[in-house]
Coordinates of C-alpha atoms in Angstrom, one line a residue:
Chain P
M9 CA -61.5 59.1 -34.8
E10 CA -58.5 56.9 -34.9
R11 CA -57.4 57.4 -31.4
P12 CA -60.1 55.6 -29.4
L13 CA -59.8 52.7 -31.8
T14 CA -56.1 52.2 -31.0
K15 CA -56.5 53.0 -27.4
R16 CA -59.1 50.3 -26.5
P17 CA -57.0 47.2 -27.2
L18 CA -54.1 48.8 -25.3
I19 CA -56.3 49.1 -22.2
R20 CA -57.6 45.6 -22.5
R21 CA -54.0 44.3 -22.9
R22 CA -53.0 46.2 -19.7
T23 CA -55.9 44.8 -17.7
L24 CA -55.0 41.3 -18.9
D25 CA -51.4 41.9 -17.9
R26 CA -52.4 43.0 -14.5
I27 CA -54.7 40.0 -13.9
G28 CA -51.8 37.7 -15.0
L29 CA -49.4 39.4 -12.6
L30 CA -51.9 39.1 -9.8
F31 CA -52.5 35.5 -10.4
A32 CA -48.8 34.7 -10.5
A33 CA -48.2 36.6 -7.3
L34 CA -51.1 34.7 -5.7
V35 CA -49.6 31.3 -6.7
M36 CA -46.3 32.3 -5.3
V37 CA -47.5 33.5 -1.9
S38 CA -50.2 30.9 -1.5
P39 CA -48.2 28.5 0.7
V40 CA -47.4 31.2 3.1
V41 CA -51.0 32.6 3.1
L42 CA -52.6 29.2 3.5
F43 CA -50.3 28.3 6.3
F44 CA -51.2 31.5 8.1
L45 CA -54.9 31.1 7.4
W46 CA -54.8 27.6 8.8
M47 CA -53.1 28.8 11.9
I48 CA -55.8 31.4 12.4
S49 CA -58.4 28.7 11.8
L50 CA -56.8 26.3 14.3
S51 CA -56.7 29.0 17.0
L52 CA -60.4 29.6 16.7
K53 CA -61.6 25.9 16.6
Y54 CA -62.6 23.6 19.4
E55 CA -60.6 20.4 19.8
I56 CA -63.3 18.4 18.3
D57 CA -63.2 20.4 15.0
N58 CA -59.4 19.9 14.7
G59 CA -59.6 16.2 13.8
A60 CA -62.8 16.5 11.7
Y61 CA -62.8 15.0 8.2
P62 CA -63.3 16.7 5.8
P63 CA -61.2 19.5 7.5
I64 CA -63.1 22.6 8.6
L65 CA -61.6 26.0 7.8
I66 CA -64.3 28.2 9.3
P67 CA -65.8 26.7 12.4
E68 CA -69.5 27.2 13.3
N69 CA -68.6 28.3 16.8
F70 CA -65.5 30.4 17.4
A71 CA -63.4 29.2 20.3
W72 CA -62.2 32.5 21.7
S73 CA -61.5 30.5 24.8
N74 CA -58.2 29.3 23.3
Y75 CA -56.9 32.8 23.6
V76 CA -58.2 33.3 27.0
Q77 CA -56.5 30.0 28.0
V78 CA -53.2 31.2 26.7
F79 CA -53.3 34.2 29.0
R80 CA -54.8 32.4 31.9
E81 CA -52.9 29.1 32.2
N82 CA -49.4 30.4 31.5
N83 CA -47.5 33.1 33.0
F84 CA -47.8 34.7 29.6
F85 CA -47.1 38.3 30.5
L86 CA -43.9 37.3 32.3
Y87 CA -42.7 35.5 29.2
F88 CA -43.7 38.3 27.0
W89 CA -41.8 40.7 29.2
N90 CA -38.8 38.4 29.2
S91 CA -38.9 38.3 25.4
V92 CA -39.1 42.1 25.2
L93 CA -36.0 42.4 27.5
V94 CA -33.9 39.8 25.8
T95 CA -34.7 40.9 22.3
G96 CA -34.6 44.6 23.1
A97 CA -31.2 44.3 24.9
A98 CA -29.7 42.0 22.2
T99 CA -30.9 44.3 19.4
L100 CA -29.7 47.5 21.0
L101 CA -26.3 46.1 21.9
A102 CA -26.0 44.7 18.4
L103 CA -26.6 48.1 16.9
I104 CA -24.2 49.8 19.3
I105 CA -21.5 47.3 18.4
G106 CA -22.5 46.4 14.8
V107 CA -23.0 49.8 13.2
P108 CA -19.5 51.2 14.0
A109 CA -18.1 47.8 13.2
G110 CA -19.8 47.8 9.8
Y111 CA -18.6 51.3 9.1
G112 CA -15.0 50.4 10.0
I113 CA -15.1 47.2 7.9
A114 CA -16.6 49.1 4.9
R115 CA -14.1 52.0 5.0
L116 CA -11.0 49.8 5.7
K117 CA -12.2 47.2 3.1
A118 CA -11.6 44.6 5.8
E119 CA -13.5 41.8 4.1
K120 CA -11.6 39.1 6.2
A121 CA -13.0 40.6 9.4
A122 CA -16.5 40.5 7.8
I123 CA -16.0 36.8 6.9
V124 CA -14.9 36.0 10.5
I125 CA -18.1 37.5 11.8
M126 CA -20.1 35.5 9.2
I127 CA -18.4 32.3 10.3
A128 CA -19.5 33.0 13.9
R129 CA -23.1 33.1 12.5
M130 CA -22.8 30.0 10.4
T131 CA -21.4 27.8 13.2
P132 CA -24.4 25.8 14.5
G133 CA -25.6 27.3 17.8
L134 CA -25.8 23.9 19.5
S135 CA -22.1 23.4 19.1
F136 CA -21.2 26.1 21.5
L137 CA -24.3 26.1 23.6
I138 CA -23.1 23.5 26.1
P139 CA -19.7 25.2 26.8
L140 CA -21.5 28.5 27.1
F141 CA -24.0 26.9 29.5
L142 CA -21.2 25.8 31.7
L143 CA -19.6 29.2 31.5
F144 CA -22.8 30.9 32.5
Q145 CA -23.2 28.5 35.3
W146 CA -19.7 29.2 36.5
L147 CA -20.4 32.9 36.3
N148 CA -23.6 32.4 38.3
L149 CA -25.6 34.0 35.6
L150 CA -28.1 31.2 35.1
G151 CA -31.5 32.2 36.4
T152 CA -31.1 35.7 35.0
L153 CA -31.8 37.0 31.5
W154 CA -28.1 37.8 30.8
P155 CA -27.1 34.4 29.3
Q156 CA -29.9 34.7 26.7
I157 CA -29.1 38.4 25.9
I158 CA -25.4 37.6 25.4
I159 CA -26.0 34.6 23.3
H160 CA -28.6 36.3 21.2
L161 CA -25.8 38.7 20.1
V162 CA -24.5 35.8 18.1
V163 CA -27.6 36.1 16.0
T164 CA -28.0 39.9 16.0
V165 CA -24.5 41.3 15.6
P166 CA -23.6 39.5 12.3
I167 CA -26.9 40.7 10.8
V168 CA -26.4 44.3 11.8
V169 CA -22.7 44.2 10.7
W170 CA -23.4 42.7 7.3
I171 CA -26.4 45.0 6.5
M172 CA -24.4 48.0 7.6
I173 CA -21.3 47.1 5.5
G174 CA -23.5 46.9 2.5
Y175 CA -25.1 50.2 3.3
F176 CA -21.9 52.2 4.1
E177 CA -20.3 50.9 0.9
T178 CA -23.0 52.6 -1.1
T179 CA -22.8 56.0 0.6
P180 CA -20.7 58.2 -1.6
M181 CA -17.2 58.7 -0.3
E182 CA -17.2 62.4 -1.4
L183 CA -19.6 63.3 1.4
E184 CA -17.1 62.1 4.0
E185 CA -14.2 63.7 2.2
A186 CA -16.2 67.0 2.1
A187 CA -16.7 66.7 5.8
S188 CA -13.1 66.1 6.5
I189 CA -12.1 69.1 4.4
D190 CA -14.7 71.1 6.4
G191 CA -12.7 70.3 9.5
A192 CA -14.3 67.1 10.9
T193 CA -12.3 64.5 12.8
P194 CA -12.8 60.9 11.7
W195 CA -15.2 60.4 14.7
Q196 CA -17.1 63.5 13.7
V197 CA -17.3 62.3 10.1
F198 CA -18.9 59.1 11.3
R199 CA -21.3 60.7 13.8
L200 CA -22.3 63.8 11.9
V201 CA -22.3 62.6 8.3
A202 CA -22.1 58.8 7.8
L203 CA -24.5 57.8 10.6
P204 CA -27.4 60.1 9.8
I205 CA -27.2 59.1 6.1
A206 CA -27.2 55.5 7.1
K207 CA -30.5 55.7 9.0
P208 CA -32.6 53.6 6.5
G209 CA -29.9 50.9 6.7
I210 CA -29.9 51.1 10.5
V211 CA -33.8 50.6 10.5
V212 CA -33.5 47.5 8.3
A213 CA -30.7 46.1 10.5
F214 CA -32.8 46.8 13.6
I215 CA -35.9 45.1 12.3
L216 CA -34.2 42.0 11.0
A217 CA -32.1 41.6 14.1
L218 CA -35.3 42.0 16.1
I219 CA -37.2 39.4 14.1
F220 CA -34.4 36.8 14.4
S221 CA -33.9 37.4 18.0
W222 CA -37.6 37.4 18.9
N223 CA -38.1 34.1 17.1
N224 CA -35.1 32.3 18.5
F225 CA -35.9 29.1 20.2
V226 CA -32.8 26.9 20.6
F227 CA -30.9 29.2 22.9
G228 CA -33.9 29.8 25.1
I229 CA -34.8 26.1 25.5
V230 CA -31.3 25.4 26.8
L231 CA -30.6 28.5 28.8
A232 CA -33.9 29.6 30.1
S233 CA -35.2 28.5 33.5
R234 CA -38.9 28.5 34.5
T235 CA -38.9 32.2 35.2
T236 CA -36.7 33.4 32.4
R237 CA -38.5 31.7 29.4
T238 CA -39.0 33.8 26.3
L239 CA -42.2 33.5 24.2
P240 CA -41.1 30.9 21.7
V241 CA -40.1 28.6 24.5
A242 CA -43.3 29.2 26.3
V243 CA -45.3 28.2 23.2
Y244 CA -43.3 25.0 23.0
N245 CA -44.4 24.3 26.5
M246 CA -48.0 24.3 25.5
L247 CA -47.3 20.9 24.0
S248 CA -48.2 18.9 27.1
F249 CA -47.2 15.4 27.8
E250 CA -50.6 13.8 27.3
Q251 CA -51.9 15.6 24.3
V252 CA -51.2 18.4 21.9
S253 CA -53.8 21.1 22.5
W254 CA -53.7 22.6 19.0
G255 CA -56.1 25.4 19.6
P256 CA -54.2 27.2 22.4
L257 CA -50.9 26.4 20.7
A258 CA -52.0 28.1 17.5
A259 CA -53.4 31.0 19.5
A260 CA -50.2 31.4 21.4
A261 CA -48.1 31.2 18.2
L262 CA -50.2 33.9 16.6
I263 CA -49.9 36.1 19.6
V264 CA -46.1 35.6 19.5
T265 CA -46.0 36.5 15.8
L266 CA -48.2 39.6 16.2
P267 CA -45.7 42.2 17.5
V268 CA -43.1 41.3 14.8
L269 CA -45.8 41.2 12.2
V270 CA -47.1 44.6 13.1
L271 CA -43.6 46.1 13.2
T272 CA -42.7 44.6 9.8
L273 CA -45.9 45.9 8.2
F274 CA -45.2 49.3 9.7
A275 CA -41.6 49.4 8.5
Q276 CA -42.1 47.6 5.2
K277 CA -41.4 50.6 3.2
Q278 CA -38.1 51.3 5.0
I279 CA -37.0 47.7 4.6
V280 CA -37.5 47.7 0.9
A281 CA -35.8 51.1 0.6
G282 CA -32.9 49.9 2.7
L283 CA -32.4 46.6 0.9
T284 CA -32.4 48.2 -2.5
A285 CA -30.3 51.2 -1.5
G286 CA -27.3 49.9 -3.5
A287 CA -29.3 49.4 -6.6
V288 CA -30.5 52.9 -7.3
K289 CA -28.1 55.5 -6.1
G290 CA -30.0 58.7 -5.7
G291 CA -28.2 62.1 -5.6
Chain W
M24 CA -5.5 83.9 0.9
A25 CA -2.1 82.4 0.1
T26 CA 0.3 81.1 -2.5
V27 CA 0.4 77.5 -3.3
T28 CA 3.7 75.8 -4.1
L29 CA 4.0 72.3 -5.4
Q30 CA 7.6 71.0 -5.5
N31 CA 8.8 67.8 -7.1
I32 CA 5.4 66.1 -6.4
Q33 CA 5.3 62.4 -7.0
K34 CA 2.4 60.0 -6.7
R35 CA 2.6 56.2 -7.1
F36 CA -0.3 53.8 -6.8
G37 CA 1.5 50.5 -6.1
A38 CA 4.0 50.1 -9.0
V39 CA 2.2 52.7 -11.2
N40 CA 3.6 56.2 -11.5
V41 CA 0.8 58.5 -11.8
I42 CA 2.7 61.7 -11.3
E43 CA 6.5 61.5 -11.7
N44 CA 8.0 64.8 -10.8
L45 CA 5.8 67.9 -11.0
S46 CA 6.3 71.5 -9.8
V47 CA 4.0 74.4 -10.0
D48 CA 3.9 77.8 -8.4
I49 CA 0.6 79.5 -7.8
A50 CA 0.5 83.1 -6.9
D51 CA -1.7 84.6 -4.2
G52 CA -5.2 85.2 -5.6
E53 CA -4.5 83.5 -8.9
F54 CA -7.1 81.4 -10.7
V55 CA -5.2 78.3 -12.0
V56 CA -6.8 75.7 -14.1
L57 CA -5.4 72.2 -14.4
V58 CA -6.5 70.8 -17.7
G59 CA -5.8 67.5 -19.5
P60 CA -7.5 64.4 -20.8
S61 CA -8.9 61.8 -18.5
G62 CA -6.2 59.9 -16.6
C63 CA -3.6 62.6 -16.8
G64 CA -3.4 63.0 -13.0
K65 CA -5.1 66.3 -12.7
S66 CA -7.7 65.1 -10.1
T67 CA -5.1 63.2 -8.2
L68 CA -3.0 66.3 -8.0
L69 CA -5.9 68.3 -6.7
R70 CA -6.8 65.6 -4.1
M71 CA -3.2 65.7 -2.9
V72 CA -3.4 69.5 -2.4
A73 CA -6.7 68.9 -0.5
G74 CA -5.2 66.2 1.7
L75 CA -7.5 63.4 0.5
E76 CA -4.6 61.6 -1.2
E77 CA -1.2 61.0 0.2
V78 CA 1.9 62.4 -1.5
S79 CA 4.5 59.8 -2.4
G80 CA 7.2 62.4 -2.7
G81 CA 7.8 66.1 -2.8
E82 CA 6.4 69.1 -0.9
I83 CA 3.1 71.0 -0.9
R84 CA 3.1 74.5 0.7
I85 CA 0.1 76.7 1.3
G86 CA 1.5 80.1 2.1
A87 CA 4.6 79.4 4.3
R88 CA 3.1 76.2 5.8
E89 CA 4.3 72.9 4.5
V90 CA 1.1 70.8 4.5
S91 CA 2.1 67.6 2.8
N92 CA 1.6 65.6 5.9
L93 CA -1.3 67.5 7.5
P94 CA -4.8 65.9 7.4
A95 CA -7.3 67.6 5.2
R96 CA -9.1 69.3 8.1
D97 CA -6.0 71.2 9.1
R98 CA -5.1 72.6 5.7
D99 CA -7.6 75.5 5.6
I100 CA -8.9 74.8 2.1
A101 CA -12.4 74.4 0.7
M102 CA -13.3 72.1 -2.1
V103 CA -16.2 71.8 -4.5
F104 CA -16.8 68.3 -5.8
Q105 CA -18.1 67.2 -9.2
N106 CA -21.2 65.7 -7.6
Y107 CA -21.4 68.6 -5.1
A108 CA -21.2 66.3 -2.1
L109 CA -23.9 68.2 -0.2
Y110 CA -24.9 66.6 3.1
P111 CA -28.3 65.2 2.2
H112 CA -29.6 65.3 5.8
M113 CA -28.9 68.9 6.3
T114 CA -30.7 72.0 5.0
V115 CA -28.9 74.5 2.8
E116 CA -28.2 76.7 5.8
D117 CA -26.7 73.8 7.8
N118 CA -24.7 72.6 4.9
M119 CA -23.1 76.0 4.5
G120 CA -22.6 76.5 8.2
F121 CA -21.2 73.0 8.8
A122 CA -17.5 73.9 8.8
L123 CA -18.1 76.8 11.2
K124 CA -20.2 74.6 13.5
L125 CA -17.3 72.2 13.7
K126 CA -15.0 75.0 14.7
R127 CA -17.5 75.9 17.5
A128 CA -18.0 79.3 16.0
N129 CA -20.5 81.6 17.6
P130 CA -23.9 80.6 16.1
A131 CA -25.0 84.3 15.5
D132 CA -21.7 84.9 13.6
T133 CA -22.2 81.7 11.6
A134 CA -25.8 82.7 10.6
E135 CA -24.4 86.1 9.6
R136 CA -21.7 84.6 7.4
V137 CA -24.1 82.1 5.8
K138 CA -26.5 84.8 5.0
K139 CA -23.8 86.9 3.4
A140 CA -22.6 84.0 1.3
A141 CA -26.2 83.2 0.4
A142 CA -26.7 86.8 -0.8
I143 CA -23.6 86.6 -3.0
L144 CA -24.9 83.5 -4.7
G145 CA -28.7 84.3 -4.7
L146 CA -29.6 81.5 -2.3
E147 CA -31.5 83.6 0.3
N148 CA -34.8 81.9 -0.4
L149 CA -33.5 78.4 -0.4
L150 CA -31.8 78.3 3.1
E151 CA -34.5 76.1 4.6
R152 CA -34.5 73.6 1.7
Y153 CA -32.8 70.2 1.6
P154 CA -30.4 69.4 -1.2
R155 CA -32.8 66.9 -2.8
Q156 CA -35.3 69.8 -3.3
L157 CA -32.8 71.8 -5.4
S158 CA -31.9 71.9 -9.1
G159 CA -28.5 71.0 -10.3
G160 CA -27.4 74.7 -10.6
Q161 CA -28.7 75.5 -7.2
R162 CA -26.9 72.6 -5.7
Q163 CA -23.8 73.8 -7.4
R164 CA -24.2 77.2 -5.8
V165 CA -24.7 75.7 -2.4
A166 CA -21.5 73.8 -2.8
M167 CA -19.8 77.1 -3.7
G168 CA -21.5 78.8 -0.7
R169 CA -20.2 76.1 1.6
A170 CA -16.7 77.0 0.4
I171 CA -17.1 80.8 0.6
V172 CA -18.5 80.7 4.2
R173 CA -15.3 79.2 5.4
N174 CA -13.2 82.0 4.0
P175 CA -10.3 79.5 3.4
Q176 CA -6.8 80.2 2.0
V177 CA -7.4 78.2 -1.1
F178 CA -10.5 77.1 -3.2
L179 CA -10.3 73.8 -4.9
F180 CA -12.7 72.8 -7.7
D181 CA -12.9 69.3 -9.1
E182 CA -14.7 69.4 -12.4
P183 CA -17.6 71.2 -10.8
L184 CA -19.6 71.8 -13.9
S185 CA -19.5 68.3 -15.5
N186 CA -22.9 67.3 -14.2
L187 CA -24.7 70.4 -15.5
D188 CA -26.3 70.8 -18.9
A189 CA -24.6 72.8 -21.6
K190 CA -26.5 76.1 -21.1
L191 CA -26.2 76.1 -17.3
R192 CA -22.5 75.3 -17.6
V193 CA -22.0 78.5 -19.4
V194 CA -23.9 80.4 -16.7
M195 CA -22.1 78.8 -13.8
R196 CA -18.8 79.3 -15.5
G197 CA -19.4 83.0 -15.4
E198 CA -20.6 82.9 -11.8
I199 CA -17.5 81.1 -10.6
K200 CA -15.3 83.6 -12.4
A201 CA -17.3 86.5 -11.0
M202 CA -17.1 85.1 -7.5
H203 CA -13.4 84.8 -7.9
Q204 CA -13.0 88.4 -9.0
R205 CA -15.1 89.5 -6.1
I206 CA -13.4 87.6 -3.2
G207 CA -10.0 87.0 -4.9
T208 CA -9.2 83.7 -3.1
T209 CA -6.4 81.6 -4.7
T210 CA -8.2 79.0 -6.7
I211 CA -7.2 75.7 -8.3
Y212 CA -9.7 74.4 -10.8
V213 CA -9.6 71.0 -12.5
T214 CA -11.4 70.3 -15.7
H215 CA -11.0 68.3 -18.9
D216 CA -12.9 70.9 -20.8
Q217 CA -10.5 73.3 -22.6
I218 CA -13.2 75.9 -23.1
E219 CA -13.6 76.2 -19.3
A220 CA -9.9 76.4 -19.0
M221 CA -9.6 79.1 -21.6
T222 CA -12.5 81.3 -20.3
M223 CA -11.8 81.1 -16.6
A224 CA -8.1 80.8 -16.0
D225 CA -5.4 83.4 -15.2
K226 CA -3.0 80.6 -15.8
I227 CA -3.5 77.1 -17.3
V228 CA -1.5 74.1 -16.5
V229 CA -1.8 71.5 -19.3
L230 CA -1.2 68.0 -17.9
H231 CA -0.6 64.8 -19.9
D232 CA 0.4 61.4 -18.4
G233 CA 1.3 63.0 -15.1
N234 CA 3.6 65.5 -16.7
I235 CA 3.2 69.3 -17.3
E236 CA 3.1 69.9 -21.0
Q237 CA 2.9 73.7 -20.7
V238 CA 2.1 76.4 -18.2
G239 CA 0.9 79.8 -19.3
A240 CA -1.9 82.3 -19.8
P241 CA -4.8 81.0 -22.0
L242 CA -4.0 83.1 -25.0
E243 CA -0.3 82.3 -24.7
L244 CA -1.2 78.6 -25.0
Y245 CA -3.4 79.3 -27.9
D246 CA -0.9 81.5 -29.8
R247 CA 2.3 79.7 -29.0
P248 CA 1.6 76.0 -28.0
A249 CA 4.9 74.6 -26.8
N250 CA 4.4 71.1 -28.4
L251 CA 2.1 69.0 -30.5
F252 CA 0.0 67.9 -27.5
V253 CA -0.9 71.4 -26.3
A254 CA -1.5 72.5 -29.9
G255 CA -3.9 69.6 -30.4
F256 CA -5.6 70.0 -27.0
I257 CA -6.2 73.7 -26.9
G258 CA -8.6 75.1 -29.5
S259 CA -11.8 73.8 -30.9
P260 CA -12.1 72.4 -33.5
A261 CA -8.6 71.0 -33.2
M262 CA -5.6 72.2 -35.1
N263 CA -4.8 70.6 -38.5
F264 CA -1.5 68.7 -38.4
L265 CA 0.3 67.9 -41.7
N266 CA 3.5 65.9 -41.9
G267 CA 6.2 67.0 -44.3
K268 CA 9.4 68.9 -44.8
I269 CA 10.7 72.4 -45.8
E270 CA 12.0 72.4 -49.3
E271 CA 13.0 75.5 -51.4
G272 CA 11.4 78.0 -49.0
V273 CA 8.0 76.3 -48.8
F274 CA 6.5 73.5 -46.8
R275 CA 5.8 70.3 -48.8
T276 CA 3.6 67.7 -47.2
E277 CA 4.2 64.0 -47.6
K278 CA 1.4 63.9 -50.2
G279 CA 2.9 66.8 -52.1
L280 CA 0.7 69.7 -51.0
I281 CA 2.6 73.0 -50.9
L282 CA 1.9 75.4 -48.0
P283 CA 3.1 78.8 -47.1
L284 CA 5.7 79.4 -44.3
P285 CA 5.8 82.1 -41.7
A286 CA 8.4 84.7 -42.3
E287 CA 10.4 84.1 -39.1
V288 CA 11.2 80.5 -40.0
S289 CA 14.6 80.2 -41.6
P290 CA 14.5 77.3 -44.1
A291 CA 18.2 76.8 -43.6
K292 CA 17.7 75.9 -39.9
A293 CA 14.7 73.8 -40.3
G294 CA 15.2 72.3 -43.7
G295 CA 15.5 68.6 -44.3
R296 CA 14.1 67.4 -41.0
P297 CA 10.7 65.8 -40.8
L298 CA 8.3 68.4 -39.5
V299 CA 4.6 68.8 -38.5
Y300 CA 2.8 71.8 -40.0
G301 CA 0.1 73.1 -37.7
I302 CA -2.7 75.4 -38.8
R303 CA -5.9 76.1 -36.8
P304 CA -9.2 75.7 -38.8
E305 CA -10.1 79.3 -38.0
H306 CA -7.0 80.6 -39.7
I307 CA -7.9 79.2 -43.1
R308 CA -9.9 81.6 -45.3
A309 CA -11.9 81.0 -48.4
S310 CA -10.2 82.4 -51.4
D311 CA -10.8 82.2 -55.2
Q312 CA -7.1 81.5 -55.8
G313 CA -4.9 79.4 -53.7
I314 CA -5.2 75.8 -52.7
Q315 CA -8.2 73.9 -54.1
G316 CA -10.0 71.3 -52.0
R317 CA -13.2 69.1 -52.3
A318 CA -15.6 69.4 -49.4
T319 CA -16.2 66.1 -47.7
I320 CA -18.1 67.4 -44.7
V321 CA -20.0 70.7 -44.4
E322 CA -21.6 71.8 -41.2
G323 CA -23.2 75.2 -40.8
T324 CA -24.1 76.6 -37.4
G325 CA -25.3 80.0 -38.6
S326 CA -22.4 82.0 -37.2
E327 CA -19.9 79.9 -38.9
I328 CA -19.3 77.1 -41.4
F329 CA -17.2 74.1 -40.6
A330 CA -15.9 72.2 -43.5
K331 CA -13.5 69.3 -44.1
L332 CA -11.6 69.6 -47.4
D333 CA -9.7 67.0 -49.3
C334 CA -6.7 68.9 -50.8
G335 CA -4.7 66.5 -52.9
G336 CA -5.1 63.7 -50.3
E337 CA -4.5 65.9 -47.3
Q338 CA -7.5 66.4 -45.0
L339 CA -7.9 70.0 -43.8
S340 CA -10.5 71.2 -41.3
C341 CA -11.6 74.8 -42.0
L342 CA -13.8 77.2 -40.0
F343 CA -15.2 80.0 -42.2
R344 CA -16.7 83.0 -40.4
E345 CA -18.0 84.4 -43.7
R346 CA -21.2 83.0 -45.2
I347 CA -19.9 81.1 -48.3
D348 CA -22.0 78.9 -50.5
V349 CA -20.4 75.5 -50.1
R350 CA -22.0 72.1 -50.4
F351 CA -20.8 68.5 -50.1
G352 CA -18.6 67.7 -53.1
D353 CA -18.0 71.3 -54.1
T354 CA -14.5 72.5 -54.8
V355 CA -13.4 75.4 -52.6
G356 CA -10.4 77.6 -52.8
I357 CA -8.6 78.4 -49.6
S358 CA -5.7 80.5 -48.4
I359 CA -3.7 80.0 -45.3
D360 CA -2.7 82.9 -43.1
A361 CA 1.1 82.3 -42.9
K362 CA 1.5 84.3 -39.7
Q363 CA -0.7 81.8 -37.9
V364 CA 1.3 78.7 -38.9
H365 CA 2.9 76.6 -36.1
L366 CA 5.8 74.3 -36.9
F367 CA 6.8 71.4 -34.8
D368 CA 9.7 68.9 -34.9
K369 CA 8.1 65.6 -35.7
T370 CA 10.5 63.4 -33.6
T371 CA 10.4 65.4 -30.4
G372 CA 7.0 67.1 -30.8
H373 CA 8.5 70.4 -29.7
R374 CA 7.7 73.8 -31.3
L375 CA 10.5 75.1 -33.6

């Protein structure tokens, strides 16, 4: 008889806890959520609704034409393809350079090298953009995607290196020692043991590098010509001289965000696992 | 299989001398246990033999080869780590065949050898599994299998049983010993557990602060410990030590307790000097006459009774095999088996 009596308050307590937690979480994420909702709302409203007071969140008529306009009026697919090429190349190159670099720095405990790489990241991009612009001009690379790919490495390589340093530092040394006793050369130890174990870390590094590169705006606005624009630059160009067309702008921004958003949702589990790898060291 | 010779081995980490000057000879096929408290340098020594740690001075030979400057991969040794160090992204079969794959051995031959090793260790049904799907004991066996498949000249074990629970440790202890008896490869085994050392070793090397305290067969160390450290380290519960002197043919402790002496000790030679009287708890018997002591701790395990007695101010640990009725505060009579008494020089710590 006693059991149900003691159990009921416990359940009530738990439900209350859960509601409290949910409320706290909602408060914390609300700025982000509201911002995102407003963007969706903007992209679906006609110009006349944008300036309305009181503001309208859900319009009576959805302006799907905003999306159509994005694809029709701009060379959207070209810019999308440019973005794919620049981000793809910059991310892949960063992995090829950054993963072995991170391994080397972690194993040799070369913190100074890691800090030098970090400084390259901390230096404001604008400070070296002009010299680089002149350099690319001299190399006759302007008008191609290469200047953007190369300069995006400034963003992607440090991310990859730093994440990989953290990851390799947490992988147990004994595994590599066991491999070297088993007859592996240092290169084989890296390729056959360290690298496969670091896969979650590589996924995290890949996704973060991808997001930062995809959203980069400053380098594109300076280095891109009319045909080599990436998506963020193209969105900026929706702000025309006479007026800001909020609807198409929001629609374009959403379309630009979408690939990264989908990828992040898809790989969310991996990211969390990768970022907390150091905290819980599983056997 | 091969002999292993360590000659004047030194190891320094910066200014710290971990191992000063250490020499050991290990015969072909011998099972040698390096034992000592934490920080005595036993693991460092093993890692130097493996090639995972550089030698600061001296020579390591495996068979006729001098290997001190060879990388680990060229030493033809296999090592079992404390946390097993199984490759988490490989199946049991791939883990065990990894070394052969690196040597570009014939895949059919590799599979054959892996199967044979798996049969020895009872792993046939687990070959397709990943390490995370195995229990602690199974992982331990895979780690051993990985070593067996290689057919190396020397096996190295670095505290391989420390992560297992007490019961499994006893089982695996037997399995490792049985495996050694079956394949007979020279083995160096590091542990801090003296029971493991006593039960498994052909030869025990007791290390303390980077120096060898004694080398010998397990029972030799138990029966004739060379110094106070070995006497206190080998045996559980630990040996009783009582400070005092030999006077008029008996041993008199500082607090005045009189204890019997073994026949071979000549009072003339040892008399007058400060000595330490050592007697193992299991060599003290309950007796109606003899020394009287008050029980301050009584612990019965069924097979034996452990008691701590206060005998005129001296504390004596006793282990009674017979079932005696003793409770906290009771007075118990004991007799000491004089043949089992060890005497040490108090200043040098050496056995008389």
